[in-house]
CSV table of C-alpha atoms and ligand atoms in Angstrom, one decimal:
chain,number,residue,atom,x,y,z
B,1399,UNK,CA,14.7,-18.4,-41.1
B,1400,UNK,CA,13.5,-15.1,-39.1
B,1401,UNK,CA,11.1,-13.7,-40.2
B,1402,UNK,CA,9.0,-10.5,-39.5
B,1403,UNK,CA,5.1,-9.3,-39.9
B,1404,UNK,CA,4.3,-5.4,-39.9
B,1405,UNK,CA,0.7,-4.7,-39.1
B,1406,UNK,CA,-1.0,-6.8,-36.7
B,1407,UNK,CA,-4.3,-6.5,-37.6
B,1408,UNK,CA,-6.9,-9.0,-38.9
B,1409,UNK,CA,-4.4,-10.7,-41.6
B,1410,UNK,CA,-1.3,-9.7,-39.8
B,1411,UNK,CA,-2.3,-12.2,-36.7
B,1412,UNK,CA,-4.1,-13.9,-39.0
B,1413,UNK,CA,-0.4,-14.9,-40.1
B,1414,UNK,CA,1.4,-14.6,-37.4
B,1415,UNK,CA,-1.1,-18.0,-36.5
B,1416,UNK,CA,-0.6,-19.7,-39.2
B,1417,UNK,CA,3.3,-19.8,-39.0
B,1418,UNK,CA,2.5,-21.1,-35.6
B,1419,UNK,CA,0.0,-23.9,-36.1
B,1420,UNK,CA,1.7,-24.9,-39.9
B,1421,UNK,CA,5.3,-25.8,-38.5
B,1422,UNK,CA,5.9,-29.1,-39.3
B,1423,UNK,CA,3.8,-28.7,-43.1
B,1424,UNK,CA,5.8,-25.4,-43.4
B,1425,UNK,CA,8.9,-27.1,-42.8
B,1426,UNK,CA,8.6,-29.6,-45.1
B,1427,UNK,CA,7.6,-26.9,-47.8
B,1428,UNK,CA,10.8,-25.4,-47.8
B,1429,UNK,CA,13.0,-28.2,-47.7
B,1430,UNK,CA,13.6,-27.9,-43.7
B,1431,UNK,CA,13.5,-24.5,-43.2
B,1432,UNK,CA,11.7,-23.3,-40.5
B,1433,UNK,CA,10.1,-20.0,-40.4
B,1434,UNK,CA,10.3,-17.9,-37.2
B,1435,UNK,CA,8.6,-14.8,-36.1
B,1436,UNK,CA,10.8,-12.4,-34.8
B,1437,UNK,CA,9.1,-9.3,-35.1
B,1438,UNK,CA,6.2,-7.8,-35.0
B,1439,UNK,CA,5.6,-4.1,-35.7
B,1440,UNK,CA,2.5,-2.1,-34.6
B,1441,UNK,CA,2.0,0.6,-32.8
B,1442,UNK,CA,-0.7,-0.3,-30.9
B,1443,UNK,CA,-0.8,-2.2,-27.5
B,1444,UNK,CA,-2.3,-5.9,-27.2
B,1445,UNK,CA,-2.4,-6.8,-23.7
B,1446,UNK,CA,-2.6,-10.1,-23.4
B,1447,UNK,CA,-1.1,-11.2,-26.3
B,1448,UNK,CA,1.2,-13.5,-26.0
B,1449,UNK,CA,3.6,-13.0,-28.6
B,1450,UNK,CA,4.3,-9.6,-26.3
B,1451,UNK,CA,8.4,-10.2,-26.7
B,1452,UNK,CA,8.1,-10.0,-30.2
B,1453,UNK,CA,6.3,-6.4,-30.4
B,1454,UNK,CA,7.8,-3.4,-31.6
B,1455,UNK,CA,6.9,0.3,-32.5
B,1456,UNK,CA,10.6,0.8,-34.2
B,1457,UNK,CA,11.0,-0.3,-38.4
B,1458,UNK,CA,14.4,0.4,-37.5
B,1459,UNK,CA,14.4,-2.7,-35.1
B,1460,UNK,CA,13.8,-5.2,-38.5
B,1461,UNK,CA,15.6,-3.2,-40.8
B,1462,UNK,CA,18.8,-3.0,-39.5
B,1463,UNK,CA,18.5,-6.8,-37.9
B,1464,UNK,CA,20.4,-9.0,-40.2
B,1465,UNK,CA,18.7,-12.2,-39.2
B,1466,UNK,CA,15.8,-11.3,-41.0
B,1467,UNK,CA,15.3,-11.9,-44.6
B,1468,UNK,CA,11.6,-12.0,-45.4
B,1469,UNK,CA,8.7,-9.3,-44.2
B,1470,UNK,CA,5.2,-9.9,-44.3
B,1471,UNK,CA,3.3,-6.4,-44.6
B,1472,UNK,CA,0.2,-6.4,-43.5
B,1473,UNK,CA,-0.3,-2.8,-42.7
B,1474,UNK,CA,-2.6,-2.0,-45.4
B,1475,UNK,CA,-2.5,1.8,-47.0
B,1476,UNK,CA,0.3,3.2,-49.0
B,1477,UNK,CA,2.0,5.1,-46.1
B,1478,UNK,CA,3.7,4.6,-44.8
B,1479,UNK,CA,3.6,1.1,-45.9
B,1480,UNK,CA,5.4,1.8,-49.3
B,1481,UNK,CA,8.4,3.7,-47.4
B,1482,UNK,CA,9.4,0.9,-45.2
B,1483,UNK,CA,9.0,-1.9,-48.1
B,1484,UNK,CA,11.0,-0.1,-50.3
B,1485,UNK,CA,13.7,0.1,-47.5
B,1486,UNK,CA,13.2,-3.2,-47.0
B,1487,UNK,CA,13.8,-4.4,-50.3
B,1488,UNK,CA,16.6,-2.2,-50.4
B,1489,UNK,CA,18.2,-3.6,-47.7
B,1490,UNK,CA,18.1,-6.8,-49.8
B,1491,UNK,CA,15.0,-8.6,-47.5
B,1492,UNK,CA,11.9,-10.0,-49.5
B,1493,UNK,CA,8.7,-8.6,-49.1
B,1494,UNK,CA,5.5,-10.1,-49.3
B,1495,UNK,CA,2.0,-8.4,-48.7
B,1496,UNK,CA,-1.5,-8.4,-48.9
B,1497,UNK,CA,-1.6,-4.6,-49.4
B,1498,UNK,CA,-3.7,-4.6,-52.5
B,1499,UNK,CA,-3.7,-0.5,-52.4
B,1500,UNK,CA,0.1,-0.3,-52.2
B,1501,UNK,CA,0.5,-3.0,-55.3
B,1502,UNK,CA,-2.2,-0.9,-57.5
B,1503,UNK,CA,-0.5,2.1,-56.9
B,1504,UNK,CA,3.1,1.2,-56.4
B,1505,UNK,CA,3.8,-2.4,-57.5
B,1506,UNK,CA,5.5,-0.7,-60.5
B,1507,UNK,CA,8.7,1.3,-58.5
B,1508,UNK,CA,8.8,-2.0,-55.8
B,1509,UNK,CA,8.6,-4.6,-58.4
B,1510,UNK,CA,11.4,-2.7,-60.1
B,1511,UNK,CA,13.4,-2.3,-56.6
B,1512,UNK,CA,12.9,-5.9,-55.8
B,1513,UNK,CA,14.7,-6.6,-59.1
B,1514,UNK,CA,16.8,-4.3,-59.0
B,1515,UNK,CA,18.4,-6.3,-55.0
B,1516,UNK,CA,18.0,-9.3,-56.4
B,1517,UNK,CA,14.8,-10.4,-53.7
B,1518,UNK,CA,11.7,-11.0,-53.9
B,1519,UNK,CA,7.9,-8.7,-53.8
B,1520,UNK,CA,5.2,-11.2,-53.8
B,1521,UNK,CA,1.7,-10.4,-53.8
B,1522,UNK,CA,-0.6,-13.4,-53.9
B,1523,UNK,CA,-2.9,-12.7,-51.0
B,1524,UNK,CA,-3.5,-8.8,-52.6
B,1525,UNK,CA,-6.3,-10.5,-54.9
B,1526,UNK,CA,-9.1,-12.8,-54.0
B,1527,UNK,CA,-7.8,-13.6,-50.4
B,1528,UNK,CA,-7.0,-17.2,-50.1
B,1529,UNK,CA,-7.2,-18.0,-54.2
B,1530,UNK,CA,-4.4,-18.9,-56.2
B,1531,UNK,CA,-4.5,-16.4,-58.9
B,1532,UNK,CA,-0.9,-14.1,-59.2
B,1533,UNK,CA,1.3,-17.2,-59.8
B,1534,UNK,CA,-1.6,-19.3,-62.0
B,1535,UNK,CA,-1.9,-15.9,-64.0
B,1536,UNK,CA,2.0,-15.2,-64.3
B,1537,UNK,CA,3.1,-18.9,-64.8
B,1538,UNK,CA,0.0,-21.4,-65.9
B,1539,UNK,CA,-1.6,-19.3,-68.6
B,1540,UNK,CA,1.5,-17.6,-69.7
B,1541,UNK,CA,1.3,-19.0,-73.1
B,1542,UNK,CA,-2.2,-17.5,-73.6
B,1543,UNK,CA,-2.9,-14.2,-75.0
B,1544,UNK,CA,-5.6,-12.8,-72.6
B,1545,UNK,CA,-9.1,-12.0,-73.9
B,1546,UNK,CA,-10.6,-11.0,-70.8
B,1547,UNK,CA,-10.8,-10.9,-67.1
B,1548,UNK,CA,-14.2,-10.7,-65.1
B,1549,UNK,CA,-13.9,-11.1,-61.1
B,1550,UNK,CA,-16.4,-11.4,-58.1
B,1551,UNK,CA,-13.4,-9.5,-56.2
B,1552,UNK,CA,-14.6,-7.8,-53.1
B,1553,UNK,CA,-16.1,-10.4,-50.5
B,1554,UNK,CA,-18.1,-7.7,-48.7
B,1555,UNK,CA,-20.3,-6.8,-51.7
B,1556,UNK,CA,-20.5,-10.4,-52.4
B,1557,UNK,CA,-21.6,-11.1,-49.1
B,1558,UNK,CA,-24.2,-8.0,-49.1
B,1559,UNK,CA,-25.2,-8.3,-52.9
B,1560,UNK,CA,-25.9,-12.4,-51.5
B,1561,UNK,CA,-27.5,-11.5,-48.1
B,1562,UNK,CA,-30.1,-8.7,-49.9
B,1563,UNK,CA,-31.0,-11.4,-52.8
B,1564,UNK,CA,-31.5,-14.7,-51.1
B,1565,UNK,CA,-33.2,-13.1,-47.9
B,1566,UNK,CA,-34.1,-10.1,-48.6
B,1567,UNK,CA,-31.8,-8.4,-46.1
B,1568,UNK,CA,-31.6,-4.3,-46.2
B,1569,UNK,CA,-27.8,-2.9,-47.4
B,1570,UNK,CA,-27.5,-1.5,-44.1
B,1571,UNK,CA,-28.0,-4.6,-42.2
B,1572,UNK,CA,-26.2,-7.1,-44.8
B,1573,UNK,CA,-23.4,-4.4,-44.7
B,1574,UNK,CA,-23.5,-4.4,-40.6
B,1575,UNK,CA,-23.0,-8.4,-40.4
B,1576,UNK,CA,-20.3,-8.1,-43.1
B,1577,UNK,CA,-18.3,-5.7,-40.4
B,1578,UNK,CA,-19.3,-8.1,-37.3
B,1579,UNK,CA,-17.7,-10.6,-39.4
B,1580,UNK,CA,-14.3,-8.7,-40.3
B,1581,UNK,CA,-14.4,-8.8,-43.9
B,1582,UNK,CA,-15.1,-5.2,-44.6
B,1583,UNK,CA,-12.1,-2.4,-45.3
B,1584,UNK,CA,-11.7,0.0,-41.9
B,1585,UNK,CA,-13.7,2.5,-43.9
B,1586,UNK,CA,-16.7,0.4,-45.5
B,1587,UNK,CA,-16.6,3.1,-48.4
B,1588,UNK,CA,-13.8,1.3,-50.1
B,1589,UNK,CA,-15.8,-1.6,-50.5
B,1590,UNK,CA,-19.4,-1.0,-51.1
B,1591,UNK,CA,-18.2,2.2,-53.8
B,1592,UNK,CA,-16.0,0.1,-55.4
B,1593,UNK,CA,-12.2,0.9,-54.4
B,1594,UNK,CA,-11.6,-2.3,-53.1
B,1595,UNK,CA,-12.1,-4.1,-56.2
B,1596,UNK,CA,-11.1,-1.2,-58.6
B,1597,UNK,CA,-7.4,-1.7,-56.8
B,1598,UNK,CA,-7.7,-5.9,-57.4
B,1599,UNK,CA,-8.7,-5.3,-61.2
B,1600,UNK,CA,-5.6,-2.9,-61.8
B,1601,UNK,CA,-3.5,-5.5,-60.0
B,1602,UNK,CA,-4.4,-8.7,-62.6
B,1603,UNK,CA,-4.8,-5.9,-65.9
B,1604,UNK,CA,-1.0,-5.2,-64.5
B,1605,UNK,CA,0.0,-8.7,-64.7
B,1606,UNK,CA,-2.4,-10.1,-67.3
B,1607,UNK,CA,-1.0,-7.4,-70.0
B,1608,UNK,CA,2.0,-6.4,-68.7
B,1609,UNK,CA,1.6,-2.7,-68.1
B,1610,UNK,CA,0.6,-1.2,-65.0
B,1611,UNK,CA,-2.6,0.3,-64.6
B,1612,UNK,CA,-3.4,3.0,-62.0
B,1613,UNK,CA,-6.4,3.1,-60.1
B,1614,UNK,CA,-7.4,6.9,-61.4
B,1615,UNK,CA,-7.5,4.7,-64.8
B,1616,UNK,CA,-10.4,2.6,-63.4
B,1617,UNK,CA,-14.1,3.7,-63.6
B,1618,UNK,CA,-15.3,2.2,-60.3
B,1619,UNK,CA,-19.1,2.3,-59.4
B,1620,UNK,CA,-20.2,0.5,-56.2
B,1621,UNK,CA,-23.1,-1.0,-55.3
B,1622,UNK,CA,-24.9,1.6,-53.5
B,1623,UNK,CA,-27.5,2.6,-55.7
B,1624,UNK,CA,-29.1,-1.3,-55.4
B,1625,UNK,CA,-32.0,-2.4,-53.9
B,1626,UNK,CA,-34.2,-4.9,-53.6
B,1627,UNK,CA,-36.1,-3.6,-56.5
B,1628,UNK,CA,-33.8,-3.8,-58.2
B,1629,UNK,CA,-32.6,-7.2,-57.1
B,1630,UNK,CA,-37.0,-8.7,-57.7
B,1631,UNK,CA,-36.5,-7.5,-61.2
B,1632,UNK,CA,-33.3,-9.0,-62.2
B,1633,UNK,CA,-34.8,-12.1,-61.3
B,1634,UNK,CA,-37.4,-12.1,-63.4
B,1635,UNK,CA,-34.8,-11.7,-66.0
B,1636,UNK,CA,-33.3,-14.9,-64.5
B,1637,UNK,CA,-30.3,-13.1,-63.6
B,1638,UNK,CA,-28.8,-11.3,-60.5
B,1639,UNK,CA,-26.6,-8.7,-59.4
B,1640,UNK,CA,-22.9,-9.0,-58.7
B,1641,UNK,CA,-20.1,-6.5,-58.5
B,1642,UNK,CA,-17.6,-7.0,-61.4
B,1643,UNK,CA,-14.1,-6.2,-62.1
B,1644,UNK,CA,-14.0,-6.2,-66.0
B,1645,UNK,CA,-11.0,-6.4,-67.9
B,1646,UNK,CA,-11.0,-6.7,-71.6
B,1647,UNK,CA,-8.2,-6.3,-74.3
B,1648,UNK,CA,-9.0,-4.0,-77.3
B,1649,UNK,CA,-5.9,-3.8,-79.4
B,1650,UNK,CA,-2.3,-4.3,-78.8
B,1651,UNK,CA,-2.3,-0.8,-76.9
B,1652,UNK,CA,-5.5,-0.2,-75.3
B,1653,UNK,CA,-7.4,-2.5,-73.0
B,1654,UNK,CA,-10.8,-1.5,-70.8
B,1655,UNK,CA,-10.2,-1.9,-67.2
B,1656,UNK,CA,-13.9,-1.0,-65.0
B,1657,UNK,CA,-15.5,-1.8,-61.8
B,1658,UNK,CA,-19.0,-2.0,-61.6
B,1659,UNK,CA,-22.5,-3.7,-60.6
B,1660,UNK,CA,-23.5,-6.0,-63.5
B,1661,UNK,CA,-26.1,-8.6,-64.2
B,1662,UNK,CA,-25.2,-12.4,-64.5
B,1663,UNK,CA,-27.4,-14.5,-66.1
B,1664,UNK,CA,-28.4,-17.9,-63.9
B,1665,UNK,CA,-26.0,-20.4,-65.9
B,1666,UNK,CA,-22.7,-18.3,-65.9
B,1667,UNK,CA,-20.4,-19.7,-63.2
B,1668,UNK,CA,-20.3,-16.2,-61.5
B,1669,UNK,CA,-23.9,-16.3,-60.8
B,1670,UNK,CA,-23.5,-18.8,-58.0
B,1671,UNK,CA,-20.6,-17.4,-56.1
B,1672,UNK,CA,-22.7,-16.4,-52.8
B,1673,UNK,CA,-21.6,-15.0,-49.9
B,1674,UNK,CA,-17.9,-13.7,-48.8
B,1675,UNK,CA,-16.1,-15.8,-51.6
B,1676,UNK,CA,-14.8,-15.0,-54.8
B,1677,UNK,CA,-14.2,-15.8,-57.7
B,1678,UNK,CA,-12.0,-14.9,-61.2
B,1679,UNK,CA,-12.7,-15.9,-64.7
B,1680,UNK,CA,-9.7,-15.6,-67.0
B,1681,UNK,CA,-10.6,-16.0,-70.9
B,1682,UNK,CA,-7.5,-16.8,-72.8
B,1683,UNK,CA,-7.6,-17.4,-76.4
B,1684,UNK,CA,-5.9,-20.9,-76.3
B,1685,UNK,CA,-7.2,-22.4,-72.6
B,1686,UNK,CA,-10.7,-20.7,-73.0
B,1687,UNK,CA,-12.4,-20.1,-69.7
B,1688,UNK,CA,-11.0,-21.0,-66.7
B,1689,UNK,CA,-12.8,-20.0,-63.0
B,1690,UNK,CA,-10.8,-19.7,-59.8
B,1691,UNK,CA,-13.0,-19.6,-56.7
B,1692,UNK,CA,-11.8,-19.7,-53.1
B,1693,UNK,CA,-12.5,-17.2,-50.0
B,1694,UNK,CA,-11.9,-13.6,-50.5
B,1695,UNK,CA,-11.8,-12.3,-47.8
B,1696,UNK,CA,-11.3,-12.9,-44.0
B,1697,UNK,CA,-8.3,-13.9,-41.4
B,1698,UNK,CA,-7.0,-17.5,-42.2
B,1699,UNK,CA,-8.0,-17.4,-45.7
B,1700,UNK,CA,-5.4,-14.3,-46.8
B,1701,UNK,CA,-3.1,-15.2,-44.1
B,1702,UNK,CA,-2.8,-18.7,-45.6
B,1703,UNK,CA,-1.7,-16.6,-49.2
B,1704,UNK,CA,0.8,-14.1,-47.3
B,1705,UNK,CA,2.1,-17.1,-45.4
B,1706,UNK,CA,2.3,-18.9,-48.9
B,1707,UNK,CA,4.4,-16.2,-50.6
B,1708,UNK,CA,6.9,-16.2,-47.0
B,1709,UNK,CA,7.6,-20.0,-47.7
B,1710,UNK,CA,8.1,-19.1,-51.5
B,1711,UNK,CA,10.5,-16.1,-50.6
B,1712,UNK,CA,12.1,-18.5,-48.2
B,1713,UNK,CA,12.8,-21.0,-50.6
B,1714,UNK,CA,13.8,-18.8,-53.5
B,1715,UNK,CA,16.3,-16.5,-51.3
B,1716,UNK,CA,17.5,-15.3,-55.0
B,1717,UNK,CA,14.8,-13.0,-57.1
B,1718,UNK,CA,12.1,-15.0,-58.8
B,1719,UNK,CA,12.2,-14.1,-62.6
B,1720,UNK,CA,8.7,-14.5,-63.5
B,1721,UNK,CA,6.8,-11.5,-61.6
B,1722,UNK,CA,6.4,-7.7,-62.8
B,1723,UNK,CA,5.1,-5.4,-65.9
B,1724,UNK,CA,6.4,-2.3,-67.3
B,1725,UNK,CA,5.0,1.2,-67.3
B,1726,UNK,CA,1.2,2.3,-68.3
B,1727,UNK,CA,0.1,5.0,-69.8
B,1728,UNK,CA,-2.3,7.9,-69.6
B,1729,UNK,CA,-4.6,6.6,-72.9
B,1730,UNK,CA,-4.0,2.8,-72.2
B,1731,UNK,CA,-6.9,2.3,-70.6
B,1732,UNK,CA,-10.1,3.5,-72.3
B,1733,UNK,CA,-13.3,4.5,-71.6
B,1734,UNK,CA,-15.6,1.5,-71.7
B,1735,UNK,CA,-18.8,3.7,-71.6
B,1736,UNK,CA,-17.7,5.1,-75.1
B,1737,UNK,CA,-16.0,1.6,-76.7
B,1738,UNK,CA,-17.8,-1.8,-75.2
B,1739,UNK,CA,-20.9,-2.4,-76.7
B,1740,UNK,CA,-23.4,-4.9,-74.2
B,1741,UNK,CA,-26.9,-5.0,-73.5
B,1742,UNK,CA,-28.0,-2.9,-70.3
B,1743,UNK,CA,-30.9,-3.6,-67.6
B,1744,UNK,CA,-32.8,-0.2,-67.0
B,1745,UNK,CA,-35.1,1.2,-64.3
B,1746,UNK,CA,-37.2,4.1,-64.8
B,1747,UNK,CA,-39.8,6.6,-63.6
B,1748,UNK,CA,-41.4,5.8,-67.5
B,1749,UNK,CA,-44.2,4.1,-69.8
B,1750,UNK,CA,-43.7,1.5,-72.3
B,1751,UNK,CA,-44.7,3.2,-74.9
B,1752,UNK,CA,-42.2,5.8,-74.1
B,1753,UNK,CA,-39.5,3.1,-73.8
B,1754,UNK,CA,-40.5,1.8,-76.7
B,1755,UNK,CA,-40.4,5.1,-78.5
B,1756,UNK,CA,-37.1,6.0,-77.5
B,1757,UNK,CA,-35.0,2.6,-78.0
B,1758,UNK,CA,-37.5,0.3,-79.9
B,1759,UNK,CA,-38.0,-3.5,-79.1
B,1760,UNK,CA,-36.7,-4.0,-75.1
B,1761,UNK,CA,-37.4,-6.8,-73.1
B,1762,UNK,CA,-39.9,-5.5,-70.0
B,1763,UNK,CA,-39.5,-7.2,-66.7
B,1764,UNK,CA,-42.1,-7.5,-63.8
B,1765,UNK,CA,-41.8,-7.7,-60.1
B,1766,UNK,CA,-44.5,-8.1,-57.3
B,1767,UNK,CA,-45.8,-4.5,-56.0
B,1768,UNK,CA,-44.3,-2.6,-59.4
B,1769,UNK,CA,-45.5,1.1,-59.3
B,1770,UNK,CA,-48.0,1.4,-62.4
B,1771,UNK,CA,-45.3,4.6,-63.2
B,1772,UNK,CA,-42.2,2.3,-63.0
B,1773,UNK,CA,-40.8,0.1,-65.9
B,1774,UNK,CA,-37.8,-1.9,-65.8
B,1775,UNK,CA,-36.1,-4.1,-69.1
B,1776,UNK,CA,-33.2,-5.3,-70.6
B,1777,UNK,CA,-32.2,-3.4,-73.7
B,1778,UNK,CA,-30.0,-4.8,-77.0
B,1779,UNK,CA,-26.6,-4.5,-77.1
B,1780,UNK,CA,-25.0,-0.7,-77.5
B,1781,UNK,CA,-22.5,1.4,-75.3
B,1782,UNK,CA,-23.6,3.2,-72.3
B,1783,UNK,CA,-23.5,6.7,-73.9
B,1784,UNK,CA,-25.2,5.3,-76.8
B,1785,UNK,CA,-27.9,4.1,-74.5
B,1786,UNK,CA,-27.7,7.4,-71.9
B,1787,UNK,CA,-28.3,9.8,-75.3
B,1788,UNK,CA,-31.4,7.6,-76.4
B,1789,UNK,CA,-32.9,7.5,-72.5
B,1790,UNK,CA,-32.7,11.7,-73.2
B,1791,UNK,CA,-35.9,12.8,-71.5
B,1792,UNK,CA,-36.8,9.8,-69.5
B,1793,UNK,CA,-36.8,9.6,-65.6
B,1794,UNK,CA,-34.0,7.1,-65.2
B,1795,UNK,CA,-34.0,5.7,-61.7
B,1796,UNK,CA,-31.1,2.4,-62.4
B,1797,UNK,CA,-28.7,1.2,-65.1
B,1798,UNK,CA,-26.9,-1.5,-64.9
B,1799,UNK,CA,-24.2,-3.4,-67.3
B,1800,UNK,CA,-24.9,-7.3,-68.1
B,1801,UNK,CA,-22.6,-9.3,-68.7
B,1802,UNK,CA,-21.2,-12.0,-71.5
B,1803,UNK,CA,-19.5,-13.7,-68.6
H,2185,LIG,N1,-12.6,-6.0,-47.7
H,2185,LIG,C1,-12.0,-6.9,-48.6
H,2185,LIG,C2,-13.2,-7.8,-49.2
H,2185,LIG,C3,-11.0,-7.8,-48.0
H,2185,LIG,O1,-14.3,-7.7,-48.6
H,2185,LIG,O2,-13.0,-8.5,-50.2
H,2185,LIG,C4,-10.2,-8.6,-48.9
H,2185,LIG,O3,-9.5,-7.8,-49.8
């Protein structure tokens, strides 16, 4: 079967590889078929390269070929990625991407247009790189009813959340390595505020409760505002820091969808997810907990999950039945500053007393060199505008959700 990649950037020839080196396991996979690159679209030169008489800077050139019946798109962004997929798909060729942007923000229309041509959109490599997670979520726990969802999502922040806590590495230079090693977005900003993983959480809310859910929906906070104070004092609460995608259902109409830096407890199987991997924790009510881990993030890994879903598409050359959601809307999600109750770690320009004073019995946490002006605890469980309307009048440098997880 012929088969084409658009974008050859880090996953693109991550996967154009892959269908290389994999023949003969590829083969087997889909009953004999094998998979051929025939074109590859980027505008950009590669001299050198030697897949040279496979490069082209026309769509037109895979759209109109015939011979051609599943796309990997690789390109990343919405545009013009979502144009030429929904041509694609249109034109009754499968699609299959690792375009976690184009998913959060158009899965909805291309799911419906792959459905609609009888082919195929899949998406497997769009959350946590190389892990299994779309089909287990849409096939293996599709008897549970879905408590909750809490993800180590972004391998960047992983990596610089790991690299500033185990050796006390600056953000700058932990987020530096993370680029030498070609896991961060292009812009950085999409990772280390929180985008990245904001677009990965409204991907599995989509699928885990069957509505779509727009990243404007999403409060994302990144992991800027950490450092290593914060980092000593977390561990004296035995605890450290880890950007979260949280998803929890409220009623049958409302869930909370959020992105932010929380604090896991030494224990939880989050905590010791290090470095550029990832990992998912899906609470259903009849499975319980169940952790998927893997690597988030880099060439082979999410090539491996685009090539995945090519073999799939290749194999199912009719629509699979068992992938999409229906439409959102505006008060699905809700505010999880004004609904979730949780205990909160706090950092402030403060005295005890005046902690004390303002939200009673807190547990105070220590760390070496602490400014005889600086406190730092863990507070009872309350929402966060319950907790930002008693810290009136104090000089709040930190907060930071922790986590039941
Ligand atoms: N920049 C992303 C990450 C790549 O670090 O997780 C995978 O989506």
């Amino acid at each position: 079967m012929k088969v084409a990649v658009m974008g050859y950037g880090t996953v693109g020839s991550g996967v154009v590889e892959v269908i290389e080196s994999h023949k003969k396991s590829i083969t087997a996979r889909t009953g004999g078929e094998m998979l051929e690159v025939k074109h590859i679209l980027d505008l950009r030169e590669f001299p050198g390269d030697p897949h040279s008489d496979m490069f082209t800077k026309d769509f037109n050139d895979i759209l109109t070929d015939d011979e051609v019946k599943v796309v990997a798109e690789t390109m990343g962004g919405v545009n013009p990625a979502f144009d030429f997929t929904m041509k694609l798909l249109k034109a009754g060729k499968s699609v299959v991407t690792s375009n976690k942007e184009l998913v959060a923000q158009k899965g909805l229309e291309l799911l419906k247009a792959a459905k609609d041509n009888g082919v195929n959109y899949l998406f497997e490599a769009s959350v946590g790189g190389g892990i299994p997670i779309i089909r287990p979520m849409s096939q293996c726990l599709a008897a549970n009813n879905v408590e909750g969802i809490a993800g180590i999502l972004n391998g960047t922040t992983n990596f610089i959340l790991t690299k500033m806590i185990e050796d006390g590495m600056t953000f700058e230079d932990a987020l530096k390595l993370a680029q030498d090693n070609g896991y961060a977005e292009k812009d950085p900003t999409a990772d280390i505020e929180g985008f990245d993983a904001c677009r990965k959480v409204c991907i599995l809310a989509s699928l885990a409760f069957g509505k779509h859910v727009y990243p404007n929906q999403v409060n994302a906070e990144g992991i800027t505002r950490i450092t290593l104070e914060d980092v000593s004092y977390i561990s004296d609460a035995n605890g450290v820091i880890k950007l979260l995608g949280q998803i929890k259902s409220i009623d049958d109409d409302h869930i909370a969808a959020f992105v932010s830096p929380a604090v896991v407890f030494n224990g939880s199987q989050l905590a010791s997810v290090n470095g550029v991997f990832n990992a998912i924790l899906v609470r259903g009510d009849a499975v319980g907990d169940v952790c998927f881990y893997g690597q988030g993030a880099g060439k082979e890994a999410t090539a491996s999950a685009v090539v995945a879903d090519m073999v799939d598409s290749a194999i199912h050359t009719e629509r699979r039945r068992n992938f999409g959601w229906g439409d959102g809307s505006e008060s699905y999600v809700v505010d999880e500053k004004a609904v979730l109750s949780m205990p909160f770690y706090v950092r402030a320009k403060s005295s005890q007393s005046a902690v004390m004073s303002a939200l009673g019995n807190v547990k105070f946490l220590k760390r070496v060199g602490q400014p005889s002006d600086e406190v730092a605890f863990i507070t009872d469980s309350m929402t966060q505008n319950e907790l930002v309307d008693k810290l009136d009048g104090i000089d709040v440098i930190n907060i930071i959700k922790v986590t039941n997880y």
